[in-house]
PDB file of C-alpha atoms and ligand atoms in Angstrom:
ATOM      1  CA  MET M   1      18.801  19.577  14.962  1.00 86.00           C
ATOM      2  CA  ILE M   2      15.817  17.270  15.534  1.00 96.00           C
ATOM      3  CA  ASP M   3      15.348  14.562  12.868  1.00 98.00           C
ATOM      4  CA  ARG M   4      12.565  15.547  10.459  1.00 98.00           C
ATOM      5  CA  TYR M   5      10.289  13.288   8.392  1.00 98.00           C
ATOM      6  CA  ALA M   6       7.221  13.939   6.253  1.00 98.00           C
ATOM      7  CA  VAL M   7       4.579  12.467   3.975  1.00 98.00           C
ATOM      8  CA  LEU M   8       4.336  14.040   0.510  1.00 98.00           C
ATOM      9  CA  GLY M   9       1.178  13.989  -1.565  1.00 97.00           C
ATOM     10  CA  ASN M  10      -1.465  16.102  -3.262  1.00 96.00           C
ATOM     11  CA  PRO M  11      -3.962  16.316  -1.633  1.00 94.00           C
ATOM     12  CA  ILE M  12      -2.542  15.388   1.770  1.00 95.00           C
ATOM     13  CA  ALA M  13      -4.595  17.138   4.455  1.00 92.00           C
ATOM     14  CA  HIS M  14      -6.605  13.942   5.134  1.00 88.00           C
ATOM     15  CA  SER M  15      -3.485  11.819   5.816  1.00 93.00           C
ATOM     16  CA  LYS M  16      -3.315   9.817   9.044  1.00 95.00           C
ATOM     17  CA  SER M  17       0.431   9.267   8.606  1.00 97.00           C
ATOM     18  CA  PRO M  18       1.555  12.169  10.854  1.00 98.00           C
ATOM     19  CA  PHE M  19      -0.572  10.818  13.722  1.00 97.00           C
ATOM     20  CA  ILE M  20       0.646   7.243  13.188  1.00 98.00           C
ATOM     21  CA  HIS M  21       4.331   8.201  13.104  1.00 98.00           C
ATOM     22  CA  GLN M  22       3.963  10.493  16.101  1.00 97.00           C
ATOM     23  CA  CYS M  23       2.440   7.520  18.004  1.00 96.00           C
ATOM     24  CA  PHE M  24       5.344   5.279  16.882  1.00 97.00           C
ATOM     25  CA  ALA M  25       7.900   7.907  17.946  1.00 98.00           C
ATOM     26  CA  ALA M  26       6.336   8.296  21.390  1.00 96.00           C
ATOM     27  CA  GLN M  27       6.027   4.528  21.845  1.00 96.00           C
ATOM     28  CA  THR M  28       9.668   3.852  20.880  1.00 97.00           C
ATOM     29  CA  GLN M  29      11.027   7.038  22.473  1.00 97.00           C
ATOM     30  CA  GLN M  30      12.455   8.443  19.256  1.00 98.00           C
ATOM     31  CA  THR M  31      13.079  12.179  19.058  1.00 97.00           C
ATOM     32  CA  MET M  32      11.753  13.223  15.654  1.00 98.00           C
ATOM     33  CA  THR M  33       9.052  15.210  13.890  1.00 98.00           C
ATOM     34  CA  TYR M  34       6.739  14.034  11.087  1.00 98.00           C
ATOM     35  CA  GLU M  35       4.562  16.372   9.069  1.00 98.00           C
ATOM     36  CA  ALA M  36       2.284  16.327   6.001  1.00 98.00           C
ATOM     37  CA  ILE M  37       3.509  18.359   3.033  1.00 98.00           C
ATOM     38  CA  CYS M  38       1.401  19.101  -0.051  1.00 98.00           C
ATOM     39  CA  LEU M  39       3.616  19.476  -3.106  1.00 98.00           C
ATOM     40  CA  PRO M  40       2.379  21.081  -6.340  1.00 98.00           C
ATOM     41  CA  LEU M  41       1.430  18.473  -8.948  1.00 98.00           C
ATOM     42  CA  ASP M  42       4.329  19.622 -11.147  1.00 98.00           C
ATOM     43  CA  GLY M  43       6.705  20.232  -8.242  1.00 98.00           C
ATOM     44  CA  PHE M  44       7.741  16.838  -6.888  1.00 98.00           C
ATOM     45  CA  ILE M  45      11.361  16.816  -8.088  1.00 98.00           C
ATOM     46  CA  THR M  46      12.146  20.341  -6.910  1.00 98.00           C
ATOM     47  CA  GLY M  47      10.197  19.617  -3.709  1.00 98.00           C
ATOM     48  CA  ILE M  48      12.311  16.631  -2.663  1.00 98.00           C
ATOM     49  CA  ALA M  49      15.535  18.457  -3.588  1.00 98.00           C
ATOM     50  CA  ASP M  50      14.470  21.327  -1.371  1.00 98.00           C
ATOM     51  CA  LEU M  51      13.549  18.997   1.516  1.00 98.00           C
ATOM     52  CA  HIS M  52      16.937  17.291   1.168  1.00 98.00           C
ATOM     53  CA  GLN M  53      18.614  20.679   1.486  1.00 98.00           C
ATOM     54  CA  GLN M  54      16.514  21.402   4.568  1.00 98.00           C
ATOM     55  CA  GLY M  55      17.952  18.254   6.164  1.00 98.00           C
ATOM     56  CA  PHE M  56      14.915  15.932   6.122  1.00 98.00           C
ATOM     57  CA  LYS M  57      15.897  12.341   6.986  1.00 98.00           C
ATOM     58  CA  GLY M  58      13.098  10.490   5.236  1.00 98.00           C
ATOM     59  CA  MET M  59       9.767  10.802   3.509  1.00 98.00           C
ATOM     60  CA  ASN M  60       6.694   8.792   2.706  1.00 98.00           C
ATOM     61  CA  VAL M  61       5.229   9.361  -0.741  1.00 96.00           C
ATOM     62  CA  THR M  62       1.586   8.969  -1.636  1.00 93.00           C
ATOM     63  CA  VAL M  63      -0.828   9.700  -4.495  1.00 88.00           C
ATOM     64  CA  PRO M  64       0.044  10.896  -7.116  1.00 91.00           C
ATOM     65  CA  PHE M  65       3.837  10.854  -6.731  1.00 95.00           C
ATOM     66  CA  LYS M  66       4.826   7.172  -6.232  1.00 94.00           C
ATOM     67  CA  PHE M  67       5.911   6.612  -9.833  1.00 93.00           C
ATOM     68  CA  GLU M  68       7.736   9.936 -10.052  1.00 96.00           C
ATOM     69  CA  ALA M  69       9.502   9.104  -6.781  1.00 97.00           C
ATOM     70  CA  PHE M  70      10.728   5.842  -8.309  1.00 97.00           C
ATOM     71  CA  ASN M  71      12.411   7.706 -11.156  1.00 97.00           C
ATOM     72  CA  ALA M  72      13.846  10.360  -8.848  1.00 98.00           C
ATOM     73  CA  CYS M  73      15.766   7.970  -6.552  1.00 98.00           C
ATOM     74  CA  GLU M  74      19.509   7.332  -6.725  1.00 97.00           C
ATOM     75  CA  SER M  75      18.848   3.641  -6.016  1.00 97.00           C
ATOM     76  CA  VAL M  76      15.828   1.493  -5.140  1.00 97.00           C
ATOM     77  CA  SER M  77      15.222  -1.768  -3.251  1.00 95.00           C
ATOM     78  CA  GLU M  78      14.295  -4.954  -5.108  1.00 87.00           C
ATOM     79  CA  ARG M  79      10.660  -4.742  -3.999  1.00 87.00           C
ATOM     80  CA  ALA M  80      10.474  -1.128  -5.225  1.00 92.00           C
ATOM     81  CA  HIS M  81      12.110  -2.167  -8.487  1.00 89.00           C
ATOM     82  CA  ILE M  82       9.453  -4.835  -9.165  1.00 83.00           C
ATOM     83  CA  ALA M  83       6.754  -2.360  -8.174  1.00 87.00           C
ATOM     84  CA  GLY M  84       8.161   0.419 -10.343  1.00 90.00           C
ATOM     85  CA  ALA M  85       6.896   2.664  -7.528  1.00 92.00           C
ATOM     86  CA  VAL M  86       8.351   4.112  -4.330  1.00 95.00           C
ATOM     87  CA  ASN M  87       6.465   5.060  -1.152  1.00 96.00           C
ATOM     88  CA  THR M  88       9.446   5.552   1.181  1.00 98.00           C
ATOM     89  CA  LEU M  89      12.491   7.786   0.700  1.00 98.00           C
ATOM     90  CA  ILE M  90      15.598   7.342   2.828  1.00 98.00           C
ATOM     91  CA  ARG M  91      18.161  10.114   2.892  1.00 98.00           C
ATOM     92  CA  THR M  92      21.632   9.535   1.408  1.00 98.00           C
ATOM     93  CA  PRO M  93      24.387  12.171   1.461  1.00 98.00           C
ATOM     94  CA  THR M  94      23.563  13.201  -2.105  1.00 97.00           C
ATOM     95  CA  GLY M  95      19.885  12.349  -2.619  1.00 97.00           C
ATOM     96  CA  TRP M  96      17.292   9.693  -1.843  1.00 98.00           C
ATOM     97  CA  GLN M  97      17.185   5.915  -1.739  1.00 98.00           C
ATOM     98  CA  GLY M  98      13.757   4.447  -2.546  1.00 98.00           C
ATOM     99  CA  ASP M  99      11.810   1.572  -1.052  1.00 97.00           C
ATOM    100  CA  ASN M 100       8.240   0.346  -1.191  1.00 96.00           C
ATOM    101  CA  THR M 101       6.634  -0.772   2.083  1.00 96.00           C
ATOM    102  CA  ASP M 102       3.043  -1.085   0.797  1.00 95.00           C
ATOM    103  CA  GLY M 103       3.392  -4.811   0.136  1.00 95.00           C
ATOM    104  CA  ALA M 104       4.982  -5.594   3.473  1.00 96.00           C
ATOM    105  CA  GLY M 105       2.120  -3.630   5.048  1.00 97.00           C
ATOM    106  CA  LEU M 106      -0.536  -5.584   3.151  1.00 98.00           C
ATOM    107  CA  VAL M 107       1.070  -8.957   3.874  1.00 97.00           C
ATOM    108  CA  ALA M 108       1.379  -8.167   7.594  1.00 97.00           C
ATOM    109  CA  ASP M 109      -2.292  -7.205   7.737  1.00 97.00           C
ATOM    110  CA  LEU M 110      -3.450 -10.230   5.721  1.00 98.00           C
ATOM    111  CA  MET M 111      -1.432 -12.444   8.073  1.00 96.00           C
ATOM    112  CA  ARG M 112      -3.220 -10.826  11.020  1.00 95.00           C
ATOM    113  CA  LEU M 113      -6.547 -11.656   9.363  1.00 96.00           C
ATOM    114  CA  THR M 114      -5.872 -15.105   7.911  1.00 95.00           C
ATOM    115  CA  SER M 115      -2.735 -16.318   9.781  1.00 90.00           C
ATOM    116  CA  THR M 116      -1.129 -17.779   6.623  1.00 95.00           C
ATOM    117  CA  LEU M 117      -0.923 -16.894   2.938  1.00 97.00           C
ATOM    118  CA  THR M 118       0.695 -20.162   1.901  1.00 97.00           C
ATOM    119  CA  GLY M 119      -1.260 -21.768  -0.929  1.00 96.00           C
ATOM    120  CA  LYS M 120      -3.861 -18.986  -1.213  1.00 96.00           C
ATOM    121  CA  ARG M 121      -5.497 -18.122  -4.531  1.00 97.00           C
ATOM    122  CA  ILE M 122      -5.637 -14.347  -4.760  1.00 97.00           C
ATOM    123  CA  LEU M 123      -7.512 -12.052  -7.112  1.00 98.00           C
ATOM    124  CA  MET M 124      -6.346  -8.445  -7.087  1.00 98.00           C
ATOM    125  CA  LEU M 125      -8.480  -5.807  -8.780  1.00 98.00           C
ATOM    126  CA  GLY M 126      -6.440  -2.773  -9.862  1.00 97.00           C
ATOM    127  CA  ALA M 127      -2.954  -2.262 -11.290  1.00 94.00           C
ATOM    128  CA  GLY M 128      -1.927   1.171 -10.016  1.00 90.00           C
ATOM    129  CA  GLY M 129       0.774   2.204  -7.553  1.00 85.00           C
ATOM    130  CA  ALA M 130      -0.629   0.283  -4.598  1.00 89.00           C
ATOM    131  CA  ALA M 131      -1.203  -2.932  -6.561  1.00 93.00           C
ATOM    132  CA  SER M 132       2.260  -2.904  -8.086  1.00 90.00           C
ATOM    133  CA  GLY M 133       3.884  -2.616  -4.657  1.00 90.00           C
ATOM    134  CA  VAL M 134       2.355  -5.774  -3.243  1.00 93.00           C
ATOM    135  CA  ILE M 135       3.224  -8.410  -5.856  1.00 92.00           C
ATOM    136  CA  LYS M 136       6.709  -9.382  -4.693  1.00 89.00           C
ATOM    137  CA  PRO M 137       5.772  -9.551  -0.977  1.00 93.00           C
ATOM    138  CA  LEU M 138       2.705 -11.695  -1.825  1.00 95.00           C
ATOM    139  CA  LEU M 139       4.886 -14.085  -3.836  1.00 93.00           C
ATOM    140  CA  ASP M 140       7.432 -14.185  -1.025  1.00 93.00           C
ATOM    141  CA  ALA M 141       4.585 -15.219   1.291  1.00 95.00           C
ATOM    142  CA  LYS M 142       4.181 -18.358  -0.889  1.00 96.00           C
ATOM    143  CA  ILE M 143       0.715 -17.745  -2.292  1.00 97.00           C
ATOM    144  CA  ASP M 144      -0.493 -20.284  -4.847  1.00 96.00           C
ATOM    145  CA  GLN M 145      -1.683 -17.945  -7.609  1.00 96.00           C
ATOM    146  CA  LEU M 146      -2.254 -14.249  -8.253  1.00 97.00           C
ATOM    147  CA  THR M 147      -4.615 -12.897 -10.876  1.00 98.00           C
ATOM    148  CA  ILE M 148      -4.348  -9.147 -11.451  1.00 98.00           C
ATOM    149  CA  ALA M 149      -7.348  -7.608 -13.213  1.00 98.00           C
ATOM    150  CA  ASN M 150      -7.634  -3.979 -14.227  1.00 98.00           C
ATOM    151  CA  ARG M 151     -10.034  -1.603 -15.998  1.00 98.00           C
ATOM    152  CA  THR M 152      -7.185  -0.893 -18.433  1.00 98.00           C
ATOM    153  CA  PRO M 153      -6.127  -4.509 -19.097  1.00 98.00           C
ATOM    154  CA  GLN M 154      -2.723  -3.628 -20.557  1.00 98.00           C
ATOM    155  CA  LYS M 155      -1.528  -2.283 -17.183  1.00 96.00           C
ATOM    156  CA  ALA M 156      -2.399  -5.558 -15.450  1.00 96.00           C
ATOM    157  CA  ILE M 157      -0.714  -7.558 -18.203  1.00 96.00           C
ATOM    158  CA  GLU M 158       2.452  -5.441 -17.935  1.00 93.00           C
ATOM    159  CA  LEU M 159       2.525  -5.786 -14.144  1.00 92.00           C
ATOM    160  CA  ALA M 160       2.216  -9.559 -14.422  1.00 93.00           C
ATOM    161  CA  GLU M 161       4.966  -9.622 -17.047  1.00 92.00           C
ATOM    162  CA  ARG M 162       7.245  -7.619 -14.759  1.00 87.00           C
ATOM    163  CA  ALA M 163       6.636 -10.128 -11.965  1.00 86.00           C
ATOM    164  CA  ALA M 164       7.814 -12.814 -14.427  1.00 79.00           C
ATOM    165  CA  HIS M 165       6.278 -15.588 -12.385  1.00 78.00           C
ATOM    166  CA  LEU M 166       4.346 -18.599 -13.692  1.00 77.00           C
ATOM    167  CA  ARG M 167       1.569 -18.132 -11.157  1.00 90.00           C
ATOM    168  CA  VAL M 168       0.909 -14.445 -11.830  1.00 95.00           C
ATOM    169  CA  ASN M 169      -1.512 -13.461 -14.614  1.00 96.00           C
ATOM    170  CA  GLY M 170      -2.816 -10.114 -15.771  1.00 97.00           C
ATOM    171  CA  CYS M 171      -6.111  -9.430 -17.571  1.00 98.00           C
ATOM    172  CA  GLY M 172      -9.157  -7.185 -17.938  1.00 98.00           C
ATOM    173  CA  PHE M 173     -12.150  -7.456 -15.574  1.00 98.00           C
ATOM    174  CA  ASP M 174     -14.292  -9.221 -18.181  1.00 97.00           C
ATOM    175  CA  VAL M 175     -11.938 -12.194 -18.588  1.00 97.00           C
ATOM    176  CA  VAL M 176     -11.146 -12.969 -14.937  1.00 98.00           C
ATOM    177  CA  PRO M 177     -11.479 -16.770 -14.579  1.00 95.00           C
ATOM    178  CA  ASN M 178     -14.837 -17.468 -12.940  1.00 94.00           C
ATOM    179  CA  GLN M 179     -13.458 -19.560 -10.084  1.00 96.00           C
ATOM    180  CA  PRO M 180     -13.470 -19.141  -6.299  1.00 97.00           C
ATOM    181  CA  TYR M 181     -10.615 -17.179  -4.698  1.00 97.00           C
ATOM    182  CA  ASP M 182      -9.433 -17.299  -1.085  1.00 97.00           C
ATOM    183  CA  ILE M 183      -8.688 -13.573  -0.991  1.00 98.00           C
ATOM    184  CA  ILE M 184     -10.047 -10.801  -3.227  1.00 98.00           C
ATOM    185  CA  ILE M 185      -8.227  -7.488  -2.883  1.00 98.00           C
ATOM    186  CA  ASN M 186      -9.673  -4.248  -4.136  1.00 98.00           C
ATOM    187  CA  ALA M 187      -6.611  -2.209  -5.099  1.00 97.00           C
ATOM    188  CA  THR M 188      -8.588   0.102  -7.387  1.00 97.00           C
ATOM    189  CA  ALA M 189      -9.309   3.675  -6.407  1.00 92.00           C
ATOM    190  CA  ALA M 190     -13.013   3.071  -7.225  1.00 94.00           C
ATOM    191  CA  SER M 191     -14.207   3.125  -3.592  1.00 89.00           C
ATOM    192  CA  LEU M 192     -12.847   6.675  -3.249  1.00 85.00           C
ATOM    193  CA  SER M 193     -15.617   7.853  -5.570  1.00 90.00           C
ATOM    194  CA  GLY M 194     -18.244   5.416  -4.302  1.00 92.00           C
ATOM    195  CA  GLU M 195     -17.870   3.187  -7.368  1.00 94.00           C
ATOM    196  CA  LEU M 196     -17.347  -0.544  -7.716  1.00 97.00           C
ATOM    197  CA  PRO M 197     -15.220  -2.585 -10.066  1.00 97.00           C
ATOM    198  CA  PRO M 198     -17.429  -5.259 -11.681  1.00 96.00           C
ATOM    199  CA  LEU M 199     -17.696  -8.221  -9.262  1.00 97.00           C
ATOM    200  CA  LYS M 200     -18.904 -11.804  -9.881  1.00 96.00           C
ATOM    201  CA  ALA M 201     -20.523 -14.006  -7.216  1.00 95.00           C
ATOM    202  CA  GLY M 202     -18.492 -17.020  -8.367  1.00 96.00           C
ATOM    203  CA  TRP M 203     -15.266 -15.376  -7.142  1.00 97.00           C
ATOM    204  CA  PHE M 204     -16.549 -15.301  -3.542  1.00 95.00           C
ATOM    205  CA  ALA M 205     -17.868 -18.852  -3.519  1.00 81.00           C
ATOM    206  CA  ASP M 206     -15.355 -20.472  -1.173  1.00 82.00           C
ATOM    207  CA  ALA M 207     -16.120 -20.749   2.547  1.00 88.00           C
ATOM    208  CA  GLY M 208     -13.698 -18.427   4.323  1.00 93.00           C
ATOM    209  CA  CYS M 209     -13.237 -16.005   1.408  1.00 97.00           C
ATOM    210  CA  LEU M 210     -11.734 -12.700   2.566  1.00 98.00           C
ATOM    211  CA  ALA M 211     -12.613  -9.514   0.687  1.00 98.00           C
ATOM    212  CA  TYR M 212     -10.055  -6.793   1.432  1.00 98.00           C
ATOM    213  CA  ASP M 213     -10.396  -3.170   0.339  1.00 97.00           C
ATOM    214  CA  MET M 214      -7.146  -1.189   0.422  1.00 97.00           C
ATOM    215  CA  MET M 215      -9.250   1.894   0.986  1.00 94.00           C
ATOM    216  CA  TYR M 216     -10.387   2.613   4.545  1.00 92.00           C
ATOM    217  CA  GLY M 217     -12.938   4.808   6.232  1.00 88.00           C
ATOM    218  CA  LYS M 218     -15.248   5.128   9.202  1.00 88.00           C
ATOM    219  CA  GLU M 219     -17.840   2.834   7.622  1.00 93.00           C
ATOM    220  CA  PRO M 220     -17.393  -0.348   5.534  1.00 95.00           C
ATOM    221  CA  THR M 221     -16.596   0.657   1.944  1.00 96.00           C
ATOM    222  CA  ILE M 222     -18.960   0.058  -0.973  1.00 97.00           C
ATOM    223  CA  PHE M 223     -16.658  -2.829  -2.046  1.00 98.00           C
ATOM    224  CA  MET M 224     -16.828  -4.461   1.396  1.00 98.00           C
ATOM    225  CA  ARG M 225     -20.629  -4.224   1.452  1.00 97.00           C
ATOM    226  CA  ALA M 226     -20.995  -5.620  -2.074  1.00 98.00           C
ATOM    227  CA  ALA M 227     -18.541  -8.442  -1.324  1.00 98.00           C
ATOM    228  CA  LYS M 228     -20.512  -9.419   1.767  1.00 97.00           C
ATOM    229  CA  ASP M 229     -23.711  -9.555  -0.315  1.00 97.00           C
ATOM    230  CA  LEU M 230     -21.958 -11.724  -2.910  1.00 97.00           C
ATOM    231  CA  GLY M 231     -20.828 -14.290  -0.321  1.00 96.00           C
ATOM    232  CA  ALA M 232     -17.523 -13.129   1.204  1.00 97.00           C
ATOM    233  CA  THR M 233     -17.111 -14.658   4.670  1.00 97.00           C
ATOM    234  CA  HIS M 234     -14.769 -11.955   5.960  1.00 97.00           C
ATOM    235  CA  ILE M 235     -14.393  -8.320   4.980  1.00 98.00           C
ATOM    236  CA  ALA M 236     -11.705  -5.829   5.970  1.00 97.00           C
ATOM    237  CA  ASP M 237     -10.554  -2.364   4.987  1.00 97.00           C
ATOM    238  CA  GLY M 238      -7.007  -1.085   4.444  1.00 97.00           C
ATOM    239  CA  LEU M 239      -6.450   0.648   7.776  1.00 96.00           C
ATOM    240  CA  GLY M 240      -4.276  -2.213   8.995  1.00 97.00           C
ATOM    241  CA  MET M 241      -2.217  -2.030   5.791  1.00 97.00           C
ATOM    242  CA  LEU M 242      -1.746   1.704   6.307  1.00 97.00           C
ATOM    243  CA  ILE M 243      -0.468   1.179   9.858  1.00 98.00           C
ATOM    244  CA  GLU M 244       1.772  -1.742   8.892  1.00 98.00           C
ATOM    245  CA  GLN M 245       3.350   0.000   5.872  1.00 98.00           C
ATOM    246  CA  ALA M 246       4.066   2.960   8.157  1.00 98.00           C
ATOM    247  CA  ALA M 247       5.689   0.656  10.717  1.00 98.00           C
ATOM    248  CA  GLU M 248       7.926  -0.815   8.024  1.00 98.00           C
ATOM    249  CA  ALA M 249       8.996   2.682   6.875  1.00 98.00           C
ATOM    250  CA  PHE M 250       9.613   3.700  10.498  1.00 98.00           C
ATOM    251  CA  PHE M 251      11.820   0.626  10.904  1.00 98.00           C
ATOM    252  CA  LEU M 252      13.817   1.519   7.768  1.00 98.00           C
ATOM    253  CA  TRP M 253      14.437   5.041   9.090  1.00 98.00           C
ATOM    254  CA  ARG M 254      14.944   4.424  12.799  1.00 98.00           C
ATOM    255  CA  GLY M 255      15.981   0.758  13.088  1.00 98.00           C
ATOM    256  CA  VAL M 256      13.222   0.159  15.658  1.00 97.00           C
ATOM    257  CA  ARG M 257      10.031  -1.784  14.960  1.00 96.00           C
ATOM    258  CA  PRO M 258       6.989  -0.220  16.628  1.00 96.00           C
ATOM    259  CA  ASN M 259       4.125  -2.232  18.084  1.00 95.00           C
ATOM    260  CA  THR M 260       1.185  -1.787  15.701  1.00 96.00           C
ATOM    261  CA  VAL M 261      -1.470  -3.516  17.810  1.00 92.00           C
ATOM    262  CA  ASP M 262      -1.512  -0.786  20.433  1.00 85.00           C
ATOM    263  CA  ILE M 263      -2.334   2.070  18.071  1.00 91.00           C
ATOM    264  CA  ARG M 264      -5.028   0.430  15.895  1.00 90.00           C
ATOM    265  CA  GLN M 265      -7.914   1.614  18.040  1.00 86.00           C
ATOM    266  CA  GLU M 266      -6.554   5.152  18.300  1.00 88.00           C
ATOM    267  CA  VAL M 267      -6.018   5.471  14.539  1.00 91.00           C
ATOM    268  CA  SER M 268      -9.431   4.082  13.633  1.00 85.00           C
ATOM    269  CA  SER M 269     -11.179   6.612  15.872  1.00 82.00           C
ATOM    270  CA  LEU M 270      -9.471   9.594  14.175  1.00 81.00           C
TER     271      LEU M 270
HETATM  272  P1  LIG D   1      -3.533   4.695  -8.605  1.00 94.23           P
HETATM  273  O1  LIG D   1      -4.110   5.993  -9.046  1.00 94.23           O
HETATM  274  O2  LIG D   1      -2.087   4.440  -8.811  1.00 94.23           O
HETATM  275  O3  LIG D   1      -4.323   3.481  -9.340  1.00 94.23           O
HETATM  276  C1  LIG D   1      -5.721   3.492  -9.394  1.00 94.23           C
HETATM  277  C2  LIG D   1      -6.238   2.141  -9.847  1.00 94.23           C
HETATM  278  O4  LIG D   1      -7.660   2.125  -9.682  1.00 94.23           O
HETATM  279  C3  LIG D   1      -5.976   1.830 -11.302  1.00 94.23           C
HETATM  280  O5  LIG D   1      -5.804   0.432 -11.440  1.00 94.23           O
HETATM  281  C4  LIG D   1      -7.275   2.294 -11.976  1.00 94.23           C
HETATM  282  O6  LIG D   1      -7.549   1.648 -13.186  1.00 94.23           O
HETATM  283  C5  LIG D   1      -8.272   1.853 -10.945  1.00 94.23           C
HETATM  284  N1  LIG D   1      -9.549   2.588 -10.945  1.00 94.23           N
HETATM  285  C6  LIG D   1      -9.746   3.886 -10.661  1.00 94.23           C
HETATM  286  N2  LIG D   1     -11.059   4.175 -10.714  1.00 94.23           N
HETATM  287  C7  LIG D   1     -11.710   3.030 -11.049  1.00 94.23           C
HETATM  288  C8  LIG D   1     -13.064   2.690 -11.243  1.00 94.23           C
HETATM  289  N3  LIG D   1     -14.039   3.595 -11.126  1.00 94.23           N
HETATM  290  N4  LIG D   1     -13.372   1.414 -11.558  1.00 94.23           N
HETATM  291  C9  LIG D   1     -12.394   0.493 -11.672  1.00 94.23           C
HETATM  292  N5  LIG D   1     -11.072   0.743 -11.510  1.00 94.23           N
HETATM  293  C10 LIG D   1     -10.743   2.015 -11.194  1.00 94.23           C
HETATM  294  O7  LIG D   1      -3.937   4.563  -7.067  1.00 94.23           O
HETATM  295  P2  LIG D   1      -3.221   3.665  -5.948  1.00 94.23           P
HETATM  296  O8  LIG D   1      -2.867   2.359  -6.548  1.00 94.23           O
HETATM  297  O9  LIG D   1      -2.171   4.447  -5.278  1.00 94.23           O
HETATM  298  O10 LIG D   1      -4.417   3.497  -4.883  1.00 94.23           O
HETATM  299  C11 LIG D   1      -5.457   2.550  -5.089  1.00 94.23           C
HETATM  300  C12 LIG D   1      -6.290   2.418  -3.812  1.00 94.23           C
HETATM  301  O11 LIG D   1      -5.485   1.882  -2.761  1.00 94.23           O
HETATM  302  C13 LIG D   1      -6.845   3.741  -3.289  1.00 94.23           C
HETATM  303  O12 LIG D   1      -8.147   3.519  -2.796  1.00 94.23           O
HETATM  304  C14 LIG D   1      -5.899   4.095  -2.167  1.00 94.23           C
HETATM  305  O13 LIG D   1      -6.558   4.887  -1.189  1.00 94.23           O
HETATM  306  C15 LIG D   1      -5.574   2.714  -1.617  1.00 94.23           C
HETATM  307  N6  LIG D   1      -4.278   2.647  -0.933  1.00 94.23           N
HETATM  308  C16 LIG D   1      -4.261   2.200   0.364  1.00 94.23           C
HETATM  309  C17 LIG D   1      -3.092   2.074   1.043  1.00 94.23           C
HETATM  310  C18 LIG D   1      -3.129   1.591   2.453  1.00 94.23           C
HETATM  311  O14 LIG D   1      -2.081   1.651   3.112  1.00 94.23           O
HETATM  312  N7  LIG D   1      -4.252   1.124   2.929  1.00 94.23           N
HETATM  313  C19 LIG D   1      -1.791   2.388   0.423  1.00 94.23           C
HETATM  314  C20 LIG D   1      -1.906   2.828  -0.940  1.00 94.23           C
HETATM  315  C21 LIG D   1      -3.101   2.948  -1.569  1.00 94.23           C
HETATM  316  P3  LIG D   1      -6.952   2.217 -14.589  1.00 94.23           P
HETATM  317  O15 LIG D   1      -5.541   1.730 -14.656  1.00 94.23           O
HETATM  318  O16 LIG D   1      -7.827   1.627 -15.615  1.00 94.23           O
HETATM  319  O17 LIG D   1      -7.040   3.714 -14.529  1.00 94.23           O
END
């Protein structure tokens, strides 16, 4: 039987993951299928049990199931453990092993844009599933400091506590230190509804400041446009992160690392 993979979410029709993984499979000559599956909001656990029975080899997990996936796994990687969230499921004989490739995806894309993360001061807005997945990989990349700010401050504080690292702080938007940052990441879901987290010009004051929105689209997001107006030197959306996190999941499943440069243009024109 052909190896089957899928992305699970709700909603999921918009997902570019099937196209990306089909490109990777063709490029690396892997015989496999990858489809998008919409699970009922209250049907994640029964859904993944059913897919296991059907013989699926692996799954990506997206909104709103990343936290539920974490609790449903037999075991999880260290980066998934720190995140408390899982975006990649790997089949075991009796269930699923969980990993989180979001952070590796973000770091790979930031490296493409800035060439090094060593010594960078980073402000991350948002403390949801995506934000929690990137903390350990950012620390591993030897950043200087990470401030996590969230609309619900307690979530940012808890995330920072879980990271248990001197250079990671959590807070509410209103108490973010008014200092320049090298990289400002929008990991909130605000852009999805055309909204902005509160931004301060002082954060973007450094020459070379990169404003990165995890969201992506055909046009620059509202966050990217506002950041540019406030003084960001570079702006980027999360398409590169999406492709890179997919490549990392593909590697976990197939043991082959696809070339992500070749498919960027194709994915962005979808
Ligand atoms: P979650 O639902 O887990 O978290 C949402 C976060 O956004 C929370 O911190 C929430 O704050 C905050 N938020 C929501 N609305 C607003 C608003 N109007 N103003 C300020 N803050 C707000 O979502 P994810 O973490 O999974 O996703 C976050 C973003 O990252 C999305 O845009 C998603 O598309 C993108 N993403 C991109 C990926 C990529 O590969 N490029 C991968 C994964 C996600 P609060 O806690 O107060 O509710």
